[in-house]
Structures are given as structure tokens and as C-alpha cells.
JSON list of C-alpha atoms in Angstrom, two decimals:
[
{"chain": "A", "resi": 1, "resn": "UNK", "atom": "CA", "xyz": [94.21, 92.91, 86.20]},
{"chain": "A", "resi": 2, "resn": "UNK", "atom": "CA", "xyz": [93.40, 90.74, 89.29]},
{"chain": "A", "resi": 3, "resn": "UNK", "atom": "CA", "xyz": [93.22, 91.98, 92.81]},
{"chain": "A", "resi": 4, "resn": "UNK", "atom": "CA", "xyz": [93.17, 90.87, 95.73]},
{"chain": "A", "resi": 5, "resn": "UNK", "atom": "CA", "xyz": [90.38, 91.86, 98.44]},
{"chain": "A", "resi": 6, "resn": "UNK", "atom": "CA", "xyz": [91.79, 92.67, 101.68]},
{"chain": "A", "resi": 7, "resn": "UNK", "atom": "CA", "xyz": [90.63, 93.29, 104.96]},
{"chain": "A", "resi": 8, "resn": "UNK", "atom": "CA", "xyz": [93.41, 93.82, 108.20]},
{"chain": "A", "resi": 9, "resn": "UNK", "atom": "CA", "xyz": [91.50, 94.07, 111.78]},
{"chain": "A", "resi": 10, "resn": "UNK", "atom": "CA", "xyz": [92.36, 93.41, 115.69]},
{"chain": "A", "resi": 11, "resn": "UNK", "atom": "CA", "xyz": [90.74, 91.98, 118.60]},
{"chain": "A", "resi": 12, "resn": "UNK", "atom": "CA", "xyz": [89.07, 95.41, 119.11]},
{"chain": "A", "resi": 13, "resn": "UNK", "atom": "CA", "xyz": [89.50, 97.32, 116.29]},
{"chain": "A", "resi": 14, "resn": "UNK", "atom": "CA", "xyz": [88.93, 97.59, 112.47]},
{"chain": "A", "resi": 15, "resn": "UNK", "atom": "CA", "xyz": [92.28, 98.15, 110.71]},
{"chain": "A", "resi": 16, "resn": "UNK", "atom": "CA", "xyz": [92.07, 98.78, 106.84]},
{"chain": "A", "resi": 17, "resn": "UNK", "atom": "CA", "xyz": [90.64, 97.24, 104.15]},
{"chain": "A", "resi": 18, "resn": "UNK", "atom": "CA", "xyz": [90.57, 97.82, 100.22]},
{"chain": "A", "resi": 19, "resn": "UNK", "atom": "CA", "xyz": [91.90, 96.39, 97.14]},
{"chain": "A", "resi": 20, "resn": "UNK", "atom": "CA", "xyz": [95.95, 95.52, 96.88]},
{"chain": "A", "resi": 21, "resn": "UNK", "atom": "CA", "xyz": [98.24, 94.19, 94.54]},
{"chain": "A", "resi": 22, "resn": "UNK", "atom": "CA", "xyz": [100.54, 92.36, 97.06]},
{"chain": "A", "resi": 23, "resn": "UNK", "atom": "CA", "xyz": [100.58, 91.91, 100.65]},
{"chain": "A", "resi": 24, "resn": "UNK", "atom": "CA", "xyz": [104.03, 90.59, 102.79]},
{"chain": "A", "resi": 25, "resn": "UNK", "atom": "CA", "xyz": [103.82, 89.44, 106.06]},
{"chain": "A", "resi": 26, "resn": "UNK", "atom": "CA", "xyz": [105.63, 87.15, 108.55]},
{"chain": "A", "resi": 27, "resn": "UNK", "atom": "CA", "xyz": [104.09, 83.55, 109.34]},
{"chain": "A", "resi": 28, "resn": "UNK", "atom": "CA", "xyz": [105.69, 81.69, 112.25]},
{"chain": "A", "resi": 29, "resn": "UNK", "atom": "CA", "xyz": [107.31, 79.76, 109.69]},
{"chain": "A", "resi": 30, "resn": "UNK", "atom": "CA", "xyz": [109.06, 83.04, 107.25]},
{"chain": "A", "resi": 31, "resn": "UNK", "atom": "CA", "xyz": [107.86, 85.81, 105.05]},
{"chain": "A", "resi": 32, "resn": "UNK", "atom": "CA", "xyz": [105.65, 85.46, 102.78]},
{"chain": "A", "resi": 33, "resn": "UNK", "atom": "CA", "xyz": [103.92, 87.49, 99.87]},
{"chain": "A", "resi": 34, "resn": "UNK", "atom": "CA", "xyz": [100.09, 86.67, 98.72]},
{"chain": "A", "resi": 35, "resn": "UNK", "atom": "CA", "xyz": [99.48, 87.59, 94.97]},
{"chain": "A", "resi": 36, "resn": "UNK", "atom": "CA", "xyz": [96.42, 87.67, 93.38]},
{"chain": "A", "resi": 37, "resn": "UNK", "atom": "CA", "xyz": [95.47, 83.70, 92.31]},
{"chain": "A", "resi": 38, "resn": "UNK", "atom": "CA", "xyz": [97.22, 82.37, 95.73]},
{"chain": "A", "resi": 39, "resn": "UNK", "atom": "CA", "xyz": [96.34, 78.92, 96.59]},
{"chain": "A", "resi": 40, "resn": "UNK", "atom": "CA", "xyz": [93.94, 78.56, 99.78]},
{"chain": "A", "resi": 41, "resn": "UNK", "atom": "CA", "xyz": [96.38, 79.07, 103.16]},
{"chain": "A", "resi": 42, "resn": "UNK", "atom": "CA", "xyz": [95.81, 79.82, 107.03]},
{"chain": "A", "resi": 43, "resn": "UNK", "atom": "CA", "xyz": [98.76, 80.69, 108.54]},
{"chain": "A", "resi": 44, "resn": "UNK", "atom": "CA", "xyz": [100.10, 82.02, 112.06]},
{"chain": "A", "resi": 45, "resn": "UNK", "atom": "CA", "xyz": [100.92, 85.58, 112.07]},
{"chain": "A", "resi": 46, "resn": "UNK", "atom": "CA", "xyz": [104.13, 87.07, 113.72]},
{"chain": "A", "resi": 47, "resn": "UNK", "atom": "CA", "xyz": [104.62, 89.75, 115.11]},
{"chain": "A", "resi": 48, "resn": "UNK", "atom": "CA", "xyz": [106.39, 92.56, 112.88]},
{"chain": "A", "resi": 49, "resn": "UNK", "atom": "CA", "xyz": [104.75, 94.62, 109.89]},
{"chain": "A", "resi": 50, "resn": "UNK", "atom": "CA", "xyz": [102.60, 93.47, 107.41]},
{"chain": "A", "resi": 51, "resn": "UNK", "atom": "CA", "xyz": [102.87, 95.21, 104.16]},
{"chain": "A", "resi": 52, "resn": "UNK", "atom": "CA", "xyz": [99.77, 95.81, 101.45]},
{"chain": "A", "resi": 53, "resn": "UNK", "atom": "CA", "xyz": [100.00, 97.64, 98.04]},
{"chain": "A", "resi": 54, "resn": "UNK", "atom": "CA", "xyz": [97.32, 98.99, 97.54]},
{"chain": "A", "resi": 55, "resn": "UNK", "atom": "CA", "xyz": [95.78, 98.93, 93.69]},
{"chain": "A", "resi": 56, "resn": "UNK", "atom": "CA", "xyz": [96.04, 102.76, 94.23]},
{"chain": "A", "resi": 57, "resn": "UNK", "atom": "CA", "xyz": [97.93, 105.14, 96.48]},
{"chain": "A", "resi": 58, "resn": "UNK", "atom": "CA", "xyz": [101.04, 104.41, 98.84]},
{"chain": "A", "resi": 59, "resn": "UNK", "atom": "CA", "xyz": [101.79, 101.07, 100.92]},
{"chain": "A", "resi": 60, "resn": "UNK", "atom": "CA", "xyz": [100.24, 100.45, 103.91]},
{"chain": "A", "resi": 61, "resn": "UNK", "atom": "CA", "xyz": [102.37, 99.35, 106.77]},
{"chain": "A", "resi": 62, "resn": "UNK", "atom": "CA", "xyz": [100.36, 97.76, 109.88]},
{"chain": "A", "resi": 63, "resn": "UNK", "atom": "CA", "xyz": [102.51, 96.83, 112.74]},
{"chain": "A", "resi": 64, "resn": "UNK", "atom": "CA", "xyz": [101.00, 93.69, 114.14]},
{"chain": "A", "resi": 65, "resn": "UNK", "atom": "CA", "xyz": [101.43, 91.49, 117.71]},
{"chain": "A", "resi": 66, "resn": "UNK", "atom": "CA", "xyz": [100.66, 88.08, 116.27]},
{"chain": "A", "resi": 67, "resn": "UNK", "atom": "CA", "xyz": [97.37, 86.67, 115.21]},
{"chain": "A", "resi": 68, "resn": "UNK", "atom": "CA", "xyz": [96.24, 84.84, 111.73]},
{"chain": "A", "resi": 69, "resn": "UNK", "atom": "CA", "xyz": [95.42, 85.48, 108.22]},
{"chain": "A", "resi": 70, "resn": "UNK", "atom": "CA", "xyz": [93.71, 83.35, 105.69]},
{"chain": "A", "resi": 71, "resn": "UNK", "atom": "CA", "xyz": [93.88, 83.54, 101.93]},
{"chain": "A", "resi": 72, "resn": "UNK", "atom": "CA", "xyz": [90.89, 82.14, 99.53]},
{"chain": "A", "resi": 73, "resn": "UNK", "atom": "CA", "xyz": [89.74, 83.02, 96.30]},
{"chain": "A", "resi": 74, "resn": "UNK", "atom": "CA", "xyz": [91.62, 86.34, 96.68]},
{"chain": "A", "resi": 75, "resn": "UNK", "atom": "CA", "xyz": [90.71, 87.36, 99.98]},
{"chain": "A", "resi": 76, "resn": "UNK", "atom": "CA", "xyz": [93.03, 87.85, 102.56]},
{"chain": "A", "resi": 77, "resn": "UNK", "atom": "CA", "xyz": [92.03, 88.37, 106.40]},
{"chain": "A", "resi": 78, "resn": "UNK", "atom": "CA", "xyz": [94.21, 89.48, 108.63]},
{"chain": "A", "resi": 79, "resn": "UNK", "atom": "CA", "xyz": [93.16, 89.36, 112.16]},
{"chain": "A", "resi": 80, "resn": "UNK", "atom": "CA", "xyz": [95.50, 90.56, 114.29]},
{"chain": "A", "resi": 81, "resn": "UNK", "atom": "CA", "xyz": [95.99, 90.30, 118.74]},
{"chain": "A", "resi": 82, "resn": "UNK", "atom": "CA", "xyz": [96.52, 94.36, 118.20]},
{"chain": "A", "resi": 83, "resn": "UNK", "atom": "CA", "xyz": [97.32, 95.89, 114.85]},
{"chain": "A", "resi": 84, "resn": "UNK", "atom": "CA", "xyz": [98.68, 99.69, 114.41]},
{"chain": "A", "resi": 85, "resn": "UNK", "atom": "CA", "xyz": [98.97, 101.28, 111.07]},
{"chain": "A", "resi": 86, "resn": "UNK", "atom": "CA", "xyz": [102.54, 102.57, 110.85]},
{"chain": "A", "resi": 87, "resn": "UNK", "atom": "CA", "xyz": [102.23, 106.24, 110.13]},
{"chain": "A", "resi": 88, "resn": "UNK", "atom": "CA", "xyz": [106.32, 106.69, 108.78]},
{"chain": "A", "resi": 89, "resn": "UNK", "atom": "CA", "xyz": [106.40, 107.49, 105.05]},
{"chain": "A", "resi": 90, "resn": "UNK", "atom": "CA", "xyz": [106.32, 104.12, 102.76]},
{"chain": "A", "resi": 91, "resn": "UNK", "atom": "CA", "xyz": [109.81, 103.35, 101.53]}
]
């Protein structure tokens, strides 16, 4: 099964990273979910929470205050202005 390889840090601090399934987030222009074989993107990051599913364990929820991410060949990096994992129980 394909994966994606993701990596989530801010301006000062290292976030998360592992292998997911999915990750949602919101762009400046709407949500948007990243599968594994997404085409290339670089999009503007809103602020609000970013989702990942892991391959295993329970989402991760990372509140973020804006910033980028970039998809390629699988990898997503998220590079948040300031990025807090959300420590309430995944839905």
C-alpha cells in the first residue's frame, strides 16, 4: 500500500513526522486532502487544524497559524508560523 512521508514543523520547532495515509488541511483557497500519488502542489496554509492519519495509531491533529506545505513524490511538508499538536482525543 502507498504512503505518504510526512513531516509537520514551525518557525522554531519540530512538530511530527512519520508515515500517513491521508492528511486534510486548509489552503487559503479551501480544504484539501493529499493521498498517496498526489500531483506536485505548494499551497498557502490557513490557519485551523491540519489532520494526518497516520499508517498506524490515532490521528494527529496540529493546530496551525498559517504557513505552507508542499506535496512531491509523496512527501508532504508542512511548515507552519507556529504549529501545536492538539492533545483532545481524535474523533
Amino acid at each position: 500500500m502507498a504512503e505518504l512521508d510526512v513531516e509537520v514543523v514551525a518557525a522554531d520547532h519540530f512538530v511530527w513526522s512519520g508515515t500517513a495515509k491521508v492528511v486534510n488541511a486548509r489552503t487559503s483557497d479551501g480544504a484539501i486532502g493529499i493521498l498517496p500519488g498526489h500531483s506536485p502542489l505548494l499551497a498557502i496554509l490557513a490557519e485551523g487544524e491540519l489532520s494526518i492519519e497516520p499508517v498506524t495509531g490515532s490521528r494527529i491533529r496540529v493546530n496551525v497559524d498559517g504557513g505552507f506545505f508542499s506535496v512531491d513524490n509523496d512527501r508532504v511538508v508542512i511548515v507552519a508560523d507556529n504549529a501545536q499538536l492538539n492533545d483532545s482525543a481524535a474523533a
